[in-house]
XYZ file of C-alpha atoms in Angstrom:
362
model
C 66.900 -86.717 20.322
C 66.507 -87.488 16.701
C 69.677 -85.865 15.528
C 72.431 -86.744 13.135
C 75.343 -84.453 12.492
C 78.736 -83.960 10.959
C 80.806 -80.838 11.589
C 80.057 -77.170 11.300
C 80.216 -76.309 7.624
C 83.726 -75.150 6.888
C 84.499 -72.696 4.146
C 87.356 -73.819 1.937
C 86.432 -74.597 -1.643
C 85.082 -71.153 -2.471
C 88.302 -69.455 -1.370
C 90.055 -71.194 -4.261
C 88.354 -68.614 -6.451
C 89.503 -65.477 -4.650
C 90.862 -64.080 -7.897
C 89.682 -66.488 -10.593
C 92.759 -65.833 -12.654
C 91.885 -62.117 -12.465
C 93.741 -60.333 -15.254
C 95.055 -63.496 -16.894
C 92.965 -62.849 -19.950
C 94.994 -59.711 -20.653
C 98.400 -61.133 -19.814
C 100.366 -64.254 -20.557
C 101.625 -64.191 -16.988
C 98.845 -64.889 -14.516
C 98.792 -62.812 -11.360
C 99.254 -64.738 -8.129
C 96.361 -64.971 -5.730
C 96.683 -62.056 -3.328
C 97.122 -63.465 0.139
C 96.425 -60.267 2.086
C 92.702 -60.520 1.467
C 92.474 -64.043 2.795
C 94.603 -63.166 5.775
C 92.457 -60.163 6.595
C 89.457 -62.490 6.708
C 91.359 -65.010 8.823
C 90.751 -67.619 6.169
C 93.199 -70.552 6.263
C 95.108 -71.463 3.141
C 92.691 -73.504 1.059
C 93.242 -77.143 0.367
C 91.935 -77.959 -3.118
C 91.002 -81.421 -1.902
C 88.751 -80.038 0.801
C 85.018 -79.908 0.356
C 82.606 -77.703 2.196
C 81.412 -79.630 5.191
C 78.024 -78.886 6.700
C 76.061 -79.583 9.832
C 73.671 -82.191 8.775
C 71.494 -80.463 11.139
C 73.050 -80.545 14.510
C 76.203 -79.608 16.377
C 77.896 -81.776 18.990
C 77.811 -84.879 16.850
C 78.693 -87.649 19.286
C 76.434 -86.442 22.065
C 73.524 -85.924 19.734
C 73.799 -89.308 18.074
C 73.808 -90.722 21.583
C 70.695 -88.707 22.297
C 68.968 -90.242 19.323
C 69.883 -93.735 20.411
C 68.737 -93.022 23.940
C 65.410 -91.735 22.700
C 64.118 -95.267 22.424
C 64.307 -95.382 26.203
C 61.462 -92.917 26.398
C 59.050 -95.687 25.441
C 57.559 -97.316 28.476
C 57.094 -100.395 26.306
C 60.814 -100.968 26.890
C 60.584 -100.304 30.601
C 57.009 -100.638 31.746
C 55.580 -104.071 32.328
C 53.595 -105.637 29.522
C 50.023 -106.844 29.686
C 50.958 -110.370 30.713
C 53.067 -109.209 33.664
C 50.959 -106.464 35.191
C 49.274 -108.504 37.870
C 50.355 -107.777 41.446
C 52.064 -110.690 43.153
C 52.338 -109.289 46.629
C 51.975 -106.145 48.682
C 55.007 -104.793 50.446
C 56.049 -102.016 52.786
C 59.698 -102.265 51.824
C 61.676 -99.104 51.461
C 61.080 -97.956 47.902
C 64.063 -95.611 48.081
C 66.314 -98.570 47.357
C 65.194 -98.255 43.747
C 66.752 -94.807 43.393
C 70.332 -94.067 42.390
C 72.405 -90.856 42.459
C 71.531 -89.997 38.853
C 67.775 -90.370 39.320
C 67.820 -88.582 42.667
C 69.699 -85.660 41.112
C 67.310 -85.564 38.157
C 64.293 -85.568 40.447
C 65.786 -82.789 42.492
C 66.330 -80.700 39.356
C 62.849 -81.428 38.062
C 61.047 -80.831 41.327
C 57.889 -82.505 42.571
C 55.709 -83.887 39.792
C 52.387 -82.072 39.689
C 49.353 -83.930 38.445
C 47.296 -81.750 36.142
C 43.534 -81.914 36.293
C 42.385 -84.653 33.973
C 38.830 -85.317 32.833
C 37.180 -88.185 34.696
C 36.810 -91.166 32.350
C 34.125 -92.733 34.523
C 36.214 -95.765 35.481
C 36.027 -96.729 39.126
C 39.474 -96.955 40.702
C 40.866 -97.884 44.093
C 44.107 -96.861 45.768
C 46.396 -99.640 46.981
C 49.576 -99.820 48.969
C 52.918 -100.434 47.315
C 52.781 -103.550 45.185
C 55.685 -105.589 43.877
C 55.028 -106.727 40.310
C 56.257 -109.840 38.534
C 59.098 -107.939 36.903
C 60.316 -106.845 40.371
C 59.256 -103.245 39.830
C 57.082 -101.486 42.396
C 53.810 -99.732 41.636
C 52.079 -97.374 44.026
C 48.778 -95.934 42.964
C 45.325 -96.553 41.604
C 43.893 -99.698 39.982
C 40.686 -100.401 38.065
C 38.358 -103.337 38.682
C 40.188 -105.339 36.004
C 43.305 -105.260 38.157
C 45.066 -102.820 35.783
C 46.957 -99.679 36.677
C 44.478 -96.897 36.039
C 44.441 -93.301 37.232
C 47.295 -91.779 39.180
C 50.295 -93.894 39.978
C 54.053 -94.218 40.353
C 56.196 -97.099 39.168
C 59.828 -97.719 40.038
C 62.340 -100.113 38.504
C 65.428 -101.602 40.047
C 67.714 -99.650 37.664
C 66.464 -96.421 39.269
C 63.939 -95.483 36.560
C 60.733 -93.889 37.782
C 57.451 -93.060 36.063
C 54.958 -90.830 37.778
C 51.727 -89.846 36.123
C 48.472 -91.069 34.691
C 47.636 -94.601 33.549
C 44.859 -96.139 31.511
C 44.157 -99.853 31.280
C 47.646 -100.737 32.443
C 49.557 -98.331 30.228
C 50.982 -94.846 30.680
C 48.421 -92.486 29.204
C 47.919 -88.775 29.752
C 50.388 -86.499 31.509
C 53.398 -88.172 33.096
C 57.103 -87.977 33.827
C 59.683 -90.690 33.270
C 63.088 -90.386 34.895
C 65.504 -92.839 33.294
C 68.066 -94.712 35.296
C 70.836 -92.573 33.803
C 69.099 -89.317 34.758
C 67.469 -88.399 31.441
C 63.945 -87.059 31.906
C 60.870 -86.998 29.677
C 57.829 -85.102 30.895
C 54.769 -84.664 28.783
C 51.888 -86.482 27.167
C 51.708 -90.265 26.830
C 49.554 -92.697 24.868
C 49.816 -96.489 25.070
C 53.134 -96.313 26.917
C 54.684 -93.960 24.353
C 55.461 -90.258 24.198
C 52.573 -88.786 22.247
C 51.587 -85.121 22.068
C 53.542 -82.288 23.640
C 56.534 -83.169 25.776
C 59.994 -82.159 26.943
C 63.037 -84.448 26.911
C 65.973 -83.283 29.026
C 69.308 -85.030 28.691
C 71.706 -85.185 31.613
C 74.269 -83.045 29.740
C 71.734 -80.219 29.400
C 70.603 -80.888 25.834
C 66.860 -80.431 25.535
C 64.005 -81.032 23.117
C 60.550 -79.579 23.586
C 57.767 -80.018 21.122
C 55.458 -82.579 19.593
C 55.806 -86.359 19.635
C 54.140 -89.299 17.904
C 54.947 -92.899 18.914
C 58.067 -91.887 20.839
C 59.455 -89.829 17.962
C 59.737 -86.094 17.449
C 56.978 -85.330 14.990
C 55.551 -81.915 14.201
C 57.100 -78.668 15.384
C 59.691 -78.486 18.109
C 62.924 -76.954 19.298
C 66.253 -78.266 20.522
C 68.973 -76.573 22.522
C 72.476 -77.708 23.481
C 74.882 -76.707 26.256
C 77.270 -75.086 23.757
C 74.572 -72.571 22.773
C 73.496 -74.236 19.530
C 69.777 -74.387 18.876
C 67.243 -75.586 16.326
C 63.642 -74.628 15.810
C 61.467 -76.136 13.121
C 59.731 -79.207 11.793
C 60.225 -82.907 12.478
C 58.933 -86.091 10.904
C 59.461 -89.509 12.517
C 62.316 -88.230 14.652
C 64.116 -86.389 11.855
C 64.418 -82.680 11.225
C 62.248 -82.263 8.185
C 60.621 -79.322 6.453
C 61.461 -75.743 7.312
C 63.791 -75.033 10.182
C 66.284 -72.609 11.667
C 69.614 -73.720 13.117
C 72.111 -71.570 14.976
C 75.600 -72.766 15.874
C 77.538 -71.745 18.955
C 79.893 -69.609 16.832
C 76.972 -67.540 15.511
C 76.683 -69.162 12.076
C 73.095 -69.857 11.042
C 71.038 -71.776 8.515
C 67.439 -70.931 7.725
C 65.713 -73.145 5.216
C 64.613 -76.620 4.319
C 65.663 -79.936 5.856
C 65.060 -83.514 4.761
C 65.612 -86.324 7.283
C 68.194 -84.296 9.224
C 70.003 -83.135 6.080
C 70.048 -79.598 4.745
C 68.124 -80.111 1.559
C 66.104 -77.752 -0.647
C 66.262 -73.965 -0.550
C 68.016 -72.245 2.326
C 70.212 -69.394 3.509
C 73.498 -70.123 5.305
C 75.196 -67.201 7.060
C 78.730 -67.625 8.386
C 79.788 -65.682 11.454
C 82.348 -63.671 9.453
C 79.801 -62.266 7.023
C 79.766 -64.789 4.166
C 76.317 -65.742 2.887
C 74.945 -68.362 0.544
C 71.358 -68.307 -0.654
C 70.151 -71.077 -2.884
C 69.681 -74.781 -3.418
C 71.070 -77.576 -1.269
C 71.248 -81.316 -1.662
C 72.607 -83.705 0.954
C 74.142 -80.849 3.006
C 75.957 -79.410 0.001
C 75.293 -76.415 -2.204
C 73.561 -77.809 -5.241
C 71.465 -76.004 -7.848
C 71.081 -72.282 -8.410
C 72.533 -70.043 -5.743
C 74.208 -66.781 -4.809
C 77.373 -66.648 -2.700
C 78.401 -63.256 -1.292
C 81.673 -62.423 0.454
C 81.957 -59.660 3.065
C 84.425 -57.744 0.841
C 81.814 -57.484 -1.939
C 82.762 -60.410 -4.145
C 79.756 -62.289 -5.485
C 79.003 -65.456 -7.421
C 75.570 -65.964 -8.954
C 75.162 -69.252 -10.719
C 74.937 -72.984 -10.535
C 76.472 -75.383 -8.022
C 76.945 -79.134 -8.023
C 78.266 -80.985 -4.986
C 79.424 -77.774 -3.271
C 81.306 -76.536 -6.350
C 80.520 -74.003 -9.039
C 79.407 -75.973 -12.057
C 77.351 -74.935 -15.044
C 76.782 -71.290 -15.926
C 77.662 -68.591 -13.431
C 78.714 -64.979 -13.012
C 81.536 -63.942 -10.669
C 81.865 -60.250 -9.782
C 84.619 -58.353 -7.989
C 84.017 -55.218 -5.918
C 86.195 -53.140 -8.280
C 83.877 -53.892 -11.234
C 85.637 -56.838 -12.869
C 83.357 -59.686 -13.878
C 83.452 -63.154 -15.399
C 80.404 -64.622 -17.130
C 80.658 -68.159 -18.372
C 80.805 -71.837 -17.653
C 82.330 -73.678 -14.737
C 83.330 -77.231 -13.922
C 84.423 -78.629 -10.585
C 84.679 -75.130 -9.114
C 86.778 -73.606 -11.896
C 86.091 -71.754 -15.130
C 85.759 -74.360 -17.840
C 84.347 -73.680 -21.289
C 83.456 -70.442 -23.019
C 83.214 -67.231 -21.063
C 83.492 -63.465 -21.099
C 85.755 -61.375 -18.896
C 85.055 -57.697 -18.221
C 87.820 -55.489 -16.910
C 87.249 -52.797 -14.301
C 86.951 -50.181 -17.047
C 84.374 -52.256 -18.919
C 86.633 -53.748 -21.601
C 85.219 -57.034 -22.813
C 87.162 -60.120 -23.850
C 85.707 -63.467 -24.872
C 87.647 -66.649 -24.431
C 87.768 -70.310 -23.578
C 88.894 -71.689 -20.217
C 90.100 -75.065 -19.119
C 90.358 -76.019 -15.445
C 90.441 -72.383 -14.405
C 92.942 -71.101 -16.967
C 92.301 -69.197 -20.172
C 93.483 -71.284 -23.073
C 92.053 -69.292 -25.967
C 90.993 -65.746 -26.823
C 87.967 -65.491 -29.067
C 88.211 -62.430 -31.286
């Protein structure tokens, strides 16, 4: 259903700066990173080669990519007969149930009887016919106009088990209708020229669901998606992609509220982990990029610039006991000139290289 994903954004790179050399500036012997804090947060030992990985907007990657690929099936242009094959070849009383299969029967049972909404009369004279076998071997039961086109209320069945029930106009699905795919997926909503257009609901057989606006068979406008694992998204779409402002919640309780661009987290947004960590700031291609603030549940805080998920540029790192580093960063580590403030306010200027103080500036 218009989704592309990677994994839930893991938190690794930032934990490499638990102490940021701490008191190194006052001692030749650097203190070791205190492991009890990380253990108390249930944070795994960081791998310096890891990068922060993010949901590119959806959880359950394989299923959702499959959903996107299956979305093209919504279009009746791929299933419904085209204009040069919509003439009836013969009338038949054969048992139309032979066109059903277990998946479509189960889907129809879940969905219930399709109810035709009241639709404004377009003034076209129609006539009801018996079941008709069409040139593509599908069966149509319903109303026809004087031009021998499906028009008005009607049901069409295909030999793979697919079934469309709803309104037609000049031989194409138009208005309210429901399409049950041969694999059991269901789209019910508005149609225009054989395509999902307007408000509609797409229900996948695994329970994943999209409800919202469509244009030319693609999610377009505002909508919401839910998945069996409890994940959900609510926000904007353009041409089948999550785009604009949106809110995503993962099954573990982590959330992102902010801007998306073609299914990627991109722009300004707030990411809250389920253990209390928070990042507010810029994103680019699903990674922290630009100005941002990262806050840990124990009170640690970084306010500064990020590039490719790593602290880079100028930034300020504060500890809950009052210690603070103000200076430049590169590839996630202090690099360049900076100032370190001790807990009692003592100030020391220095130069850092790859996270280590290499010079004290008097």
